[in-house]
Coordinates of C-alpha atoms and ligand atoms in Angstrom, one line a residue:
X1 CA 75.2 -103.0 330.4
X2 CA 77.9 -101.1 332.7
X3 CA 79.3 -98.2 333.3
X4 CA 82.8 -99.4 332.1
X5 CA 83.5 -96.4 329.5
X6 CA 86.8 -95.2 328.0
X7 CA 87.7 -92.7 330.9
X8 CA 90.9 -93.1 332.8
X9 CA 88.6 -92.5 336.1
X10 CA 87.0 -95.8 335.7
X11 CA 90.9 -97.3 335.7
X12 CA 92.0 -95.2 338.4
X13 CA 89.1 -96.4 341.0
X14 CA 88.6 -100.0 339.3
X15 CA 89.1 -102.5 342.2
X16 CA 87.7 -101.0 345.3
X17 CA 89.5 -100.4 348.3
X18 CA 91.6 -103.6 346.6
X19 CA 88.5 -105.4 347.3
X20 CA 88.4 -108.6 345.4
X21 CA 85.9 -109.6 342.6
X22 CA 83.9 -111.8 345.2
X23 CA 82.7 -114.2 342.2
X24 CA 86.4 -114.7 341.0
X25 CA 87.2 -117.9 342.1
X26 CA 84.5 -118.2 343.9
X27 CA 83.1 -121.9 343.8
X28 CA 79.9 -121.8 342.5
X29 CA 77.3 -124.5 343.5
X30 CA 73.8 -123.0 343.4
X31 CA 71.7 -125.9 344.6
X32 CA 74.0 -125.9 348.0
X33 CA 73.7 -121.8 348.3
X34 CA 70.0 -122.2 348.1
X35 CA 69.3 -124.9 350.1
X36 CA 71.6 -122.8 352.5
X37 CA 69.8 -119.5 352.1
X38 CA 66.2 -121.4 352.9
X39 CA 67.1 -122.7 355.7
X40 CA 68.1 -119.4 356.8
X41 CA 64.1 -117.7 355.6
X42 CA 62.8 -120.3 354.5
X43 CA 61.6 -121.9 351.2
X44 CA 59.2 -119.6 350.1
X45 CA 61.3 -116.8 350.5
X46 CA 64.4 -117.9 348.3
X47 CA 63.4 -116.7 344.4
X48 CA 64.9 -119.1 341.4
X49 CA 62.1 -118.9 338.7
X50 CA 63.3 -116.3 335.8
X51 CA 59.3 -115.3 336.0
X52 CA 59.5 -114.8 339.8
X53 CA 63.2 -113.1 339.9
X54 CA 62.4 -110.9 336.7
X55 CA 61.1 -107.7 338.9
X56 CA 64.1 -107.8 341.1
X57 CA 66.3 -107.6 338.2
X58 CA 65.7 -104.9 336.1
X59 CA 65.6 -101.4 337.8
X60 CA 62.7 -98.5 337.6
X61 CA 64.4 -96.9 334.4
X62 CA 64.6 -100.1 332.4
X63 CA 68.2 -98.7 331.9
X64 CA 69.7 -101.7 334.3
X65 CA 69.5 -104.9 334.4
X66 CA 71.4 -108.0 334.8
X67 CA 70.7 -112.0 336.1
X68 CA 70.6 -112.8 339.9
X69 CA 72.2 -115.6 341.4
X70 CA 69.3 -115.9 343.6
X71 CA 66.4 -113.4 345.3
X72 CA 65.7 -113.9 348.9
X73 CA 63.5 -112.1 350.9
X74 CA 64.8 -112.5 355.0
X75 CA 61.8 -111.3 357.4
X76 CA 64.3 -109.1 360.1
X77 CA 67.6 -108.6 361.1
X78 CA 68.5 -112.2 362.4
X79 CA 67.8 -113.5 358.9
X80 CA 69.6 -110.7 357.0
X81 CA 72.4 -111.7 359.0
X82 CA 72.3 -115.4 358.8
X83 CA 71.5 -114.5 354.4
X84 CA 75.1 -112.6 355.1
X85 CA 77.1 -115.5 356.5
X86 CA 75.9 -117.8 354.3
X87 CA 76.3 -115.5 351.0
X88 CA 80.1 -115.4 352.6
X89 CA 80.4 -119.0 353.6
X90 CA 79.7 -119.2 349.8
X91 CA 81.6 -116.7 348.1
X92 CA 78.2 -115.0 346.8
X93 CA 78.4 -111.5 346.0
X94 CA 75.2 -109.2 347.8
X95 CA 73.0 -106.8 345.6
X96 CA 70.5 -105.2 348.8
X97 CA 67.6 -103.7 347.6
X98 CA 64.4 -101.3 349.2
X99 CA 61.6 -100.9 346.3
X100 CA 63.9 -100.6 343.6
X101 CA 63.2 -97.3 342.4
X102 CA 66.6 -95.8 342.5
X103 CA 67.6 -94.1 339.5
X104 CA 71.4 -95.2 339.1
X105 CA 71.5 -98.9 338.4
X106 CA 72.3 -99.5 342.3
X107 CA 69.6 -102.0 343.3
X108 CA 70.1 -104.8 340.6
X109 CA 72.6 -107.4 340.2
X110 CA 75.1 -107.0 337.4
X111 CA 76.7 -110.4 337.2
X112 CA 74.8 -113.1 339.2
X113 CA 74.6 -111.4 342.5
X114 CA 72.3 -112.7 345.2
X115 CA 69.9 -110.1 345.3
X116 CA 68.7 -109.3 349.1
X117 CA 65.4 -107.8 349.0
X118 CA 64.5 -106.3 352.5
X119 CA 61.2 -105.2 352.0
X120 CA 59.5 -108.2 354.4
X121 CA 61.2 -105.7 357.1
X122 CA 58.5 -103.8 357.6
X123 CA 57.5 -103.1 361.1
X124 CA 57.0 -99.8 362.8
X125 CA 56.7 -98.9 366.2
X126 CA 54.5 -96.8 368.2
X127 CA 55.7 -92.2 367.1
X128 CA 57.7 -92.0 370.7
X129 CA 55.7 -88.8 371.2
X130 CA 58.1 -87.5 374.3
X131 CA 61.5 -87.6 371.9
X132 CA 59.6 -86.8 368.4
X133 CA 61.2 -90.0 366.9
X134 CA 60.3 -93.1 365.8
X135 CA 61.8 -96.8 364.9
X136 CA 61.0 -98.1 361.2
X137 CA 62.0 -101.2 359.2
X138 CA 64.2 -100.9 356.5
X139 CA 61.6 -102.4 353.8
X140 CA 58.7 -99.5 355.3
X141 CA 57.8 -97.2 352.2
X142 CA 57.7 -93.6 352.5
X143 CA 53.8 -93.2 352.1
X144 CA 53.0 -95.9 355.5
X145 CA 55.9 -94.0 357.4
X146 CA 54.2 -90.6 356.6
X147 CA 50.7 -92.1 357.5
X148 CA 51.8 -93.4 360.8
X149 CA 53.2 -90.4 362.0
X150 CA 50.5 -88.0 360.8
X151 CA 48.0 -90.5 363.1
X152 CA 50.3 -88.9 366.2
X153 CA 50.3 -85.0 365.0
X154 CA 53.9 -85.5 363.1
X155 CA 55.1 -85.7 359.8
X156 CA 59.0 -87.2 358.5
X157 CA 60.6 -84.8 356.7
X158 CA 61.4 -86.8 353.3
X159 CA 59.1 -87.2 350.5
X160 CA 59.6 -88.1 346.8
X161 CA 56.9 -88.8 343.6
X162 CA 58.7 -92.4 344.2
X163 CA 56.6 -92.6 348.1
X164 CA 54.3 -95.3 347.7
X165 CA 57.1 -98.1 346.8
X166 CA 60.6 -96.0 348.2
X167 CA 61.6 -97.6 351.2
X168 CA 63.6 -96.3 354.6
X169 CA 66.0 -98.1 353.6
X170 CA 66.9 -97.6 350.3
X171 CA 66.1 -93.5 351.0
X172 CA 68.9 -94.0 353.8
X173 CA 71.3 -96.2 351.6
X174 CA 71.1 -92.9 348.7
X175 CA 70.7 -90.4 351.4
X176 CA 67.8 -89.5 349.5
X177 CA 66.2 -86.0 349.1
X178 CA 63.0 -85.0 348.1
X179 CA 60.6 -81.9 347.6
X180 CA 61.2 -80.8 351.6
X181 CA 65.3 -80.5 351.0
X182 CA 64.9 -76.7 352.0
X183 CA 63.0 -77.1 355.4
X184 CA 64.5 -80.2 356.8
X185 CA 67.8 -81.4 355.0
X186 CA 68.3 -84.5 353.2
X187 CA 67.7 -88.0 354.7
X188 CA 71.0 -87.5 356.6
X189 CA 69.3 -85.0 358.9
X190 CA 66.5 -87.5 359.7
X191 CA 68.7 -90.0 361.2
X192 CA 69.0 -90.4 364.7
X193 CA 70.3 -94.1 364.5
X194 CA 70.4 -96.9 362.7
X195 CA 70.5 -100.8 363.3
X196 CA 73.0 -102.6 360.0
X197 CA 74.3 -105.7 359.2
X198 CA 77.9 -105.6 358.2
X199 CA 79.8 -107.8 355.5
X200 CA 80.9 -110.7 357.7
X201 CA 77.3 -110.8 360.0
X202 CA 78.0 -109.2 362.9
X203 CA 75.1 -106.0 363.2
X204 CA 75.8 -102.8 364.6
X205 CA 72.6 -101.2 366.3
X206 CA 71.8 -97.5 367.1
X207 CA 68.3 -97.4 368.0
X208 CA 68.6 -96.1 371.8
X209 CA 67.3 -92.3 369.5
X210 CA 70.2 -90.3 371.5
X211 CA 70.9 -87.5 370.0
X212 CA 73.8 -86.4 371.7
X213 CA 76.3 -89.7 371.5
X214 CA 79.4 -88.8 370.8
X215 CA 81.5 -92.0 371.6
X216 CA 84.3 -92.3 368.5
X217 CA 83.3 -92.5 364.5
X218 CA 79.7 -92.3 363.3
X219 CA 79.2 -95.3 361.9
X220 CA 76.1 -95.0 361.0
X221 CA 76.3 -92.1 359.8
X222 CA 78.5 -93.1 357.4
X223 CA 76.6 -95.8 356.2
X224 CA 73.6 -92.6 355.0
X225 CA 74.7 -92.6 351.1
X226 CA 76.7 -95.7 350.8
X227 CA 74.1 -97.2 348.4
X228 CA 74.7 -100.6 350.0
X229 CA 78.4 -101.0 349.7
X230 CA 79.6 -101.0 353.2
X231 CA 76.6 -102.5 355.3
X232 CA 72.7 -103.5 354.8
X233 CA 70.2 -101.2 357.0
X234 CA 67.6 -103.3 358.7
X235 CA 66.0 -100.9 360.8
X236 CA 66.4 -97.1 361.4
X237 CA 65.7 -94.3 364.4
X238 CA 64.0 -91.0 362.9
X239 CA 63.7 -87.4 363.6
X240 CA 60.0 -86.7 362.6
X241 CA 58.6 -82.8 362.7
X242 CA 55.7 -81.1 363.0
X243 CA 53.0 -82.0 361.2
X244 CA 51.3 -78.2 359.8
X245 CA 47.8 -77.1 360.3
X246 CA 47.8 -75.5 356.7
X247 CA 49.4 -75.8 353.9
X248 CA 49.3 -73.5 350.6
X249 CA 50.9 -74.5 347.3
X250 CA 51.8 -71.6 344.4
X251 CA 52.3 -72.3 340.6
X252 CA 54.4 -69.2 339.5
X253 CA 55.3 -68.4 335.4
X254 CA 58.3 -66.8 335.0
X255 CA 60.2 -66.5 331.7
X256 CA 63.2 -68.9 331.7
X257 CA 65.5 -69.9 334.8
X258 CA 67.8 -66.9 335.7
X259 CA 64.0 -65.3 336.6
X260 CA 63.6 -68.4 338.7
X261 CA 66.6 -68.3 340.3
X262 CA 65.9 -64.2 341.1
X263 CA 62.5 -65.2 342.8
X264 CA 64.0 -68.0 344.6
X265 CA 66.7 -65.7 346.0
X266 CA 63.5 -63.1 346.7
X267 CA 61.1 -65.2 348.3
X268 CA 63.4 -67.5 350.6
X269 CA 64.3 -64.6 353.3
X270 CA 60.5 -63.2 353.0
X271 CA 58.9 -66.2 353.3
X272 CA 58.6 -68.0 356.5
X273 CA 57.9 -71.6 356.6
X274 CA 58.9 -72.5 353.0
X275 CA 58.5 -76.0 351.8
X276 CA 59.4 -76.6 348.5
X277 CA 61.1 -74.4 345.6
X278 CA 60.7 -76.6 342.6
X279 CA 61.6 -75.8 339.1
X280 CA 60.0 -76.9 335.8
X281 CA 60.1 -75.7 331.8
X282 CA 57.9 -75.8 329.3
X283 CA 59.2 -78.9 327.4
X284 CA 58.7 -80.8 330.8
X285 CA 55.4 -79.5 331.2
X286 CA 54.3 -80.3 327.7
X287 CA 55.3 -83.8 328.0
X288 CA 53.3 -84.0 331.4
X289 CA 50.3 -82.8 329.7
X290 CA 51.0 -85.0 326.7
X291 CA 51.8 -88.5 328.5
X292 CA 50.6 -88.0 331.9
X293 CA 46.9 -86.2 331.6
X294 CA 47.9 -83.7 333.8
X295 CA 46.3 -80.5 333.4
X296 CA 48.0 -77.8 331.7
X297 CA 47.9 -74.7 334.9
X298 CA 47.9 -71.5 332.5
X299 CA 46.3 -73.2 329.0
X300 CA 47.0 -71.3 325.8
X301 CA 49.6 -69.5 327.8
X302 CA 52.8 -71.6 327.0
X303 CA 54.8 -70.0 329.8
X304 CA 58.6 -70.9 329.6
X305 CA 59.4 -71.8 333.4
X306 CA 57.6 -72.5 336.3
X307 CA 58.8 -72.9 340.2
X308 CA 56.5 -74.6 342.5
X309 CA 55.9 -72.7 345.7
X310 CA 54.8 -74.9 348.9
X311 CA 54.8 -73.2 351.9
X312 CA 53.2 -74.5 355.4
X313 CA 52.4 -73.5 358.8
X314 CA 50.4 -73.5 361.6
X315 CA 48.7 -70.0 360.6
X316 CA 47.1 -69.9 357.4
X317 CA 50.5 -68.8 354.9
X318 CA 48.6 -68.1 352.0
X319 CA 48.8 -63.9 352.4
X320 CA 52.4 -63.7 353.6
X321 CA 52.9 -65.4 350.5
X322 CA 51.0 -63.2 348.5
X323 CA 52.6 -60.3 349.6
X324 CA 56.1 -61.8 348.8
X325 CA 54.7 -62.6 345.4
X326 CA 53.5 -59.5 344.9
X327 CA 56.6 -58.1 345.3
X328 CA 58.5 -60.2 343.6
X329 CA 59.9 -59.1 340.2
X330 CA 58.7 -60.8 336.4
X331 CA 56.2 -63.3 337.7
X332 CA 54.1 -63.8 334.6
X333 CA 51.1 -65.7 336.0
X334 CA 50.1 -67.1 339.4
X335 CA 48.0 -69.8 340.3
X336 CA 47.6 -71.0 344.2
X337 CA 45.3 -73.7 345.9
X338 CA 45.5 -74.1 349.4
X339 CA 42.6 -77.3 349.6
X340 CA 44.2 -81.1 348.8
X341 CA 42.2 -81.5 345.6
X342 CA 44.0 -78.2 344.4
X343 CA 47.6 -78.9 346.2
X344 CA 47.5 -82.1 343.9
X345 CA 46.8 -80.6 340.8
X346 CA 49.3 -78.1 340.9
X347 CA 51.7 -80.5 342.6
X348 CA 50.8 -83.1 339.3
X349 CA 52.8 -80.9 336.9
X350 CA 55.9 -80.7 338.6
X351 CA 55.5 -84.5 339.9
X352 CA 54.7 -86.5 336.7
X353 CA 58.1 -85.8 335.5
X354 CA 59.7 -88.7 336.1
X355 CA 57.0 -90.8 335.1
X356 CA 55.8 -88.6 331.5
X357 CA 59.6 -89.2 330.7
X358 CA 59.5 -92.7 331.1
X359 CA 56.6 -93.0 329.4
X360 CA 58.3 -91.5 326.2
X361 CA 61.5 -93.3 326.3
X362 CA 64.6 -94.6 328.4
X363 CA 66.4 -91.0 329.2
X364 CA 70.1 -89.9 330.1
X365 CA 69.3 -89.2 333.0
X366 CA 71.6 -86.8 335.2
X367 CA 70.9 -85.6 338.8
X368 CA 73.2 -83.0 339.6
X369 CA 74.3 -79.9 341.8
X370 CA 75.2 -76.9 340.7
X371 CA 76.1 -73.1 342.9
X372 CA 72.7 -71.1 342.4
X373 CA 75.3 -68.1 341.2
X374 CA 76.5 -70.3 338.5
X375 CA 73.7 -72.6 337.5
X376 CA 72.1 -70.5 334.7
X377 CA 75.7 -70.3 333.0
X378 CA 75.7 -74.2 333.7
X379 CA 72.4 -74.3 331.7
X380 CA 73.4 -72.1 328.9
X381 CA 76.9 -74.2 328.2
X382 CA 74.5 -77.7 328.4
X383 CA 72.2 -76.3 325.9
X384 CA 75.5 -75.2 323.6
X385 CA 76.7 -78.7 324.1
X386 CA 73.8 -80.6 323.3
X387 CA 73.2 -78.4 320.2
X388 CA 77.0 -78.7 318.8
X389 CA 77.0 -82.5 320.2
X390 CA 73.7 -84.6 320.4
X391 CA 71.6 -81.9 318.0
X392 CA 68.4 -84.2 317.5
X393 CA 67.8 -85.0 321.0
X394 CA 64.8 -83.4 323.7
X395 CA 65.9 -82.1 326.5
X396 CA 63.7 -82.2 329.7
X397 CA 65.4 -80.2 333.1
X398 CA 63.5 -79.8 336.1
X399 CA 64.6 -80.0 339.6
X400 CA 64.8 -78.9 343.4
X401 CA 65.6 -75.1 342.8
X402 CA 66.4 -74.1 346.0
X403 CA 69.0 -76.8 346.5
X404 CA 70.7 -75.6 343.3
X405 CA 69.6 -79.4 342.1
X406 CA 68.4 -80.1 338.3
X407 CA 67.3 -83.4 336.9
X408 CA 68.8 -83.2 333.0
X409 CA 66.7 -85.9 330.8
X410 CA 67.9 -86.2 327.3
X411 CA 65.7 -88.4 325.7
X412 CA 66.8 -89.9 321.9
X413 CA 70.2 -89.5 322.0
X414 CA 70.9 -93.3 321.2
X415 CA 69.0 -93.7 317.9
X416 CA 68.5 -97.4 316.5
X417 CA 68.4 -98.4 320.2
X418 CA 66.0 -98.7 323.2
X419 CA 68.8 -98.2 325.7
X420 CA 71.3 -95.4 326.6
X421 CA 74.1 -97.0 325.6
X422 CA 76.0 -94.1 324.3
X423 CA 78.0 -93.1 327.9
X424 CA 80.3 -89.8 326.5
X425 CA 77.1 -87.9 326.5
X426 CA 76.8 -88.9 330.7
X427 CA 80.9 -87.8 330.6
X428 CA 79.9 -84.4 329.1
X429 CA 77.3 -83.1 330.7
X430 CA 79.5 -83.9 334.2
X431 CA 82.3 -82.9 332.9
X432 CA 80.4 -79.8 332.6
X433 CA 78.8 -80.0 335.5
X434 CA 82.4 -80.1 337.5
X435 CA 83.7 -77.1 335.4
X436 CA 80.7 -75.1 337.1
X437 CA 81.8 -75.9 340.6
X438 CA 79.1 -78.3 340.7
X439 CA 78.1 -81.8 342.2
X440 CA 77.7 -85.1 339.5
X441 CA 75.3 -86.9 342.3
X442 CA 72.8 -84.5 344.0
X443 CA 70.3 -87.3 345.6
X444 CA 70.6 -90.1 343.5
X445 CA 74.0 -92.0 344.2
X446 CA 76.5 -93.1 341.7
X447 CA 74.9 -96.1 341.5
X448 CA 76.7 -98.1 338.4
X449 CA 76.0 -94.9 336.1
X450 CA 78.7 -92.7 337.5
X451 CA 81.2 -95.0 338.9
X452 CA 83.9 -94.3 336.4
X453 CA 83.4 -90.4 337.3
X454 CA 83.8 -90.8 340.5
X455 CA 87.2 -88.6 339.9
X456 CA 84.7 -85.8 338.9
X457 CA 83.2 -85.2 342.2
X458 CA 86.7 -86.6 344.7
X459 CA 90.2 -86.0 344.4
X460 CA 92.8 -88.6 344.9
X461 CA 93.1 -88.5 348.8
X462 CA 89.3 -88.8 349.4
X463 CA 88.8 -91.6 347.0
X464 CA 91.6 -92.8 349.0
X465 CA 90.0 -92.5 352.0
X466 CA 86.7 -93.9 350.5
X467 CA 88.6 -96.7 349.2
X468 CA 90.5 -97.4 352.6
X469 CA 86.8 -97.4 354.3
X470 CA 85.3 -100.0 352.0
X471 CA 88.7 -102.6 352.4
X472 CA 88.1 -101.9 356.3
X473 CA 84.4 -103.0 356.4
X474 CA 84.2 -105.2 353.2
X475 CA 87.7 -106.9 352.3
X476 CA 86.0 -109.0 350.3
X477 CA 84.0 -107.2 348.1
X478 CA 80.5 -108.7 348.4
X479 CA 78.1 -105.7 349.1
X480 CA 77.3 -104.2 345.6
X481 CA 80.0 -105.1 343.6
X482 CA 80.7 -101.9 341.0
X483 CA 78.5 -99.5 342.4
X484 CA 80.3 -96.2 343.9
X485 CA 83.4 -97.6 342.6
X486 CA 83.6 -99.0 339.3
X487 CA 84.1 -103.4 338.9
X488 CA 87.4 -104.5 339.0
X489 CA 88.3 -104.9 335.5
X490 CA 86.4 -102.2 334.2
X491 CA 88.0 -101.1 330.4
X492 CA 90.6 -98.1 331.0
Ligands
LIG1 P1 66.5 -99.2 345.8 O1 66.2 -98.5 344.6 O2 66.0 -100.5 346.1 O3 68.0 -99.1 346.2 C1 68.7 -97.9 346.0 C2 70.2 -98.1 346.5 O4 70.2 -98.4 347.9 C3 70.9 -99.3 345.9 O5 72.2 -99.0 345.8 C4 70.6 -100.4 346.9 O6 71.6 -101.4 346.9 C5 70.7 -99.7 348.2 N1 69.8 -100.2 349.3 C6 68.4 -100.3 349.2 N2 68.0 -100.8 350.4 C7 69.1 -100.9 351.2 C8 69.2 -101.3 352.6 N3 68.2 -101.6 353.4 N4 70.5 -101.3 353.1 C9 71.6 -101.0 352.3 N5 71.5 -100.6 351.0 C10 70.2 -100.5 350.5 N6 65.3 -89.7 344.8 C11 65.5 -88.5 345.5 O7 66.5 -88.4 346.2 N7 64.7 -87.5 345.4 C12 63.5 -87.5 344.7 O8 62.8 -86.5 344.6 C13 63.2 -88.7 344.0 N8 62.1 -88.8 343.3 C14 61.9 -90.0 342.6 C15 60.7 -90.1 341.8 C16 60.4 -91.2 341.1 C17 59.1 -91.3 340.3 C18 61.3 -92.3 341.1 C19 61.0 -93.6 340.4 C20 62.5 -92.2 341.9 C21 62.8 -91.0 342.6 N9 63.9 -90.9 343.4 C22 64.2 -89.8 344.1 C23 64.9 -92.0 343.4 C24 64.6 -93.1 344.4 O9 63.3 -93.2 344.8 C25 65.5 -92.9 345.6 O10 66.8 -93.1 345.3 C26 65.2 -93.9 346.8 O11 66.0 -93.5 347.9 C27 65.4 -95.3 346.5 O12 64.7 -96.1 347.5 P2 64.4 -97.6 347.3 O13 63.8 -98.2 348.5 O14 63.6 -97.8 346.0 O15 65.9 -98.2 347.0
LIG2 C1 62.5 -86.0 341.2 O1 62.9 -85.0 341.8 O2 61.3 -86.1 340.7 C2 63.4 -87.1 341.0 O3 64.6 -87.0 341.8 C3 63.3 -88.1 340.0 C4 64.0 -87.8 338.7 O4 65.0 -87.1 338.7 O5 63.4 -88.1 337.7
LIG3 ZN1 64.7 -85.1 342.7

């Protein structure tokens, strides 16, 4: 499936950069690609079997997938680079991937794509106490990063549900955000340097963790967010933080979102050392209860919203919060746990979102921005739509309050199918989003999903510039093919 749909953005940004179509033309003699590609990592690591390529070529929401030329698995930078020259030498398109758990079709081939797993890259060095940074591997999930650091007194300042398989380098490549978006930024903020291998081979490496270096353009800065398309991370500097002596996590009922947007606005000067403002509803936490065995937090109480409450410090937070809460106007019902057990439980029924969801079918699934002063208009104008356009469908919205960020899951909008496959209900909803003031890719990416919206979120002279970017570092095309900018070709 792609994101080719019937809206004159996809014609407007088809072609990247004039990038060519890299298999157009191209000649195509596997056996000599391969035998190419193993001598670079070696047998073992180039993937042919349909039984062995099958997990690299479907992504986490079942909603993408597509055949791989190849799957090949380099061990460090020296082979990513040498997988580079060859994929070149033989007009081979690139799909890089982390742990495959992005959310936009961005980490799976399309159309016969050598897909270049880098999760083999996995080395970390010693926390470098003295500068608070350390130097990870691109293919290093979230979960070992965060237990490394917590063995030197420090924590990294990114975490997602998605920790145990989400790598450095695909967090870096989607500029990834997480529950912790409110104390420490996005993944953006994190990097102090990176190390990348560019379309022709040649690698660009940051790693000296100088945070002050302000010799010309930031390269890589600007490869945070490129989901792949202008360079493939190997290895990455990072900012770590404190790691907090105590931590105290609140469950609080409220009746809908404008009342969660009120105590957001209420608690976020009063409270010092907030960690997470998360929102949930009731049909999200039914369906947690339902398909992921969490426990319901208030039972028999069937409050309509919910915003999770983390807050952390080296004092004990739990009265400071209190006394904010207290305060605070229309909270229905409280419940607080301040022991791991107890985080976890309450943590559960705003984490097994993404998974209950899953569970129940494949969603439209929409991560988007909106202004906090306009987001509960935003929500009233989706509901209208969906009633008027897609009545029969469930709607799941939770998100990252504080960051104005909700997930929208519409679940059985395509009936008859298994698949989304129905792309003018995506269209809407950002459509909508846009005529809010809002963003149509919060922490996700385009991915292939959005890529014919692209016009939604940039106006001619940035795409411009976006475009003029991706001819400079890839003229030819290779690095993800139709994600961020829609396949040449696309239907206008
Ligand atoms: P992949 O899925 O493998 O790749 C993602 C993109 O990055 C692709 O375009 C790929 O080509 C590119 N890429 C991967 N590695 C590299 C590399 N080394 N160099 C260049 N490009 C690369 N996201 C959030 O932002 N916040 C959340 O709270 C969040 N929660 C999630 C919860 C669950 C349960 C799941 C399944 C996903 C969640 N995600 C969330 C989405 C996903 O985890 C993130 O997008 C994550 O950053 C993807 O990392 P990955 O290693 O799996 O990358
Ligand atoms: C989350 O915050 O849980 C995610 O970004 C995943 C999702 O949107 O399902
Ligand atoms: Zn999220």
């Amino acid at each position: 499936m792609t994101a080719a749909n019937d809206d004159a953005g996809g014609a407007r940004d088809a072609d990247a950069g004039g990038a060519r179509d890299a298999h157009a033309g191209a000649p195509r003699d596997d056996g000599a690609l391969r035998r190419d590609l193993a001598a670079a990592v070696g047998d073992a690591h180039v993937l042919s079997d349909p039984a062995l390529t099958a997990p690299y070529e479907t992504d986490w929401t079942r909603r993408w997938s597509g055949r791989a030329r190849c799957v090949v698995r380099p061990r460090d930078t020296a082979e990513v680079a040498a997988v580079v020259r060859v994929c070149a030498d033989h007009g081979a398109a690139i799909v890089p991937q982390g742990g495959n758990t992005g959310l936009v079709g961005g980490s799976v081939p399309a159309a016969g794509e050598v897909v270049v797993s880098l999760t083999r890259l996995d080395d970390l060095e010693p926390v470098d106490l003295l500068a608070g940074q350390v130097t990870a591997g691109a293919g290093v999930t979230l979960a070992r990063l965060q237990e490394h650091v917590a063995a030197a007194g420090l924590a990294y300042g990114i975490d997602l549900a998605a920790r145990d398989t989400a790598t450095v380098g695909g967090t870096i490549a989607t500029n990834a955000g997480g529950m912790h978006v409110v104390a420490h930024g996005t993944t953006r903020a994190q990097v102090v340097g990176l190390e990348a291998v560019l379309a022709d081979g040649s690698v660009v490496s940051r790693l000296g963790g100088l945070v002050k270096d302000n010799v010309g353009y930031d390269l890589p800065g600007l490869f945070v967010g490129s989901e792949g398309t202008l360079a493939i991370v190997t290895r990455a500097r990072l900012r770590l933080v404190p790691r907090p002596a105590h931590r105290v996590v609140a469950l609080l009922a409220v009746d809908d979102l404008a009342a969660a947007v009120a105590l957001t606005a209420h608690l976020r000067p009063r409270v010092a050392g907030l960690t997470a403002v998360e929102y949930v509803e009731r049909a999200g936490v039914d369906l947690v209860v339902e398909r992921a065995g969490v426990t319901d937090p208030f039972p028999g109480s069937h409050h309509p919203a919910h915003l999770v409450v983390e807050v952390a410090g080296q004092d004990p937070p739990t009265e400071p919060l209190a006394a904010a809460v207290t305060d605070a106007p229309d909270v229905r019902d409280v419940a607080v746990a301040d022991d791991g057990p107890g985080r976890s439980r309450l943590w559960a029924v705003r984490e097994a979102h993404t998974e209950a969801i899953a569970a129940t079918g494949v969603p439209h699934k929409l991560d988007v921005t909106l202004p906090l002063r306009r987001i509960v208009a935003f929500r009233d104008a989706l509901d209208a739509l969906l009633a008027v356009r897609w009545p029969e469908t469930r709607l799941i919205v939770f998100g990252h309050l504080a960051d104005g960020n909700l997930h929208i899951n519409v679940l059985g909008a395509d009936p008859g199918g298994a698949e989304p496959h129905d792309d003018r209900l995506d269209r809407e909803v950002l459509e909508l989003v846009a005529e809010h003031g809002g963003s149509i890719s919060s922490e996700h990416g385009i991915g292939r999903q959005k890529a014919a919206y692209l016009h939604l979120g940039r106006n001619d002279a940035d795409r411009a510039a976006m475009r003029a970017v991706k001819r400079g570092l890839d003229p030819d095309g290779r690095l993800n093919p139709g994600v961020l900018f829609p396949p040449s070709g696309a239907r206008s």
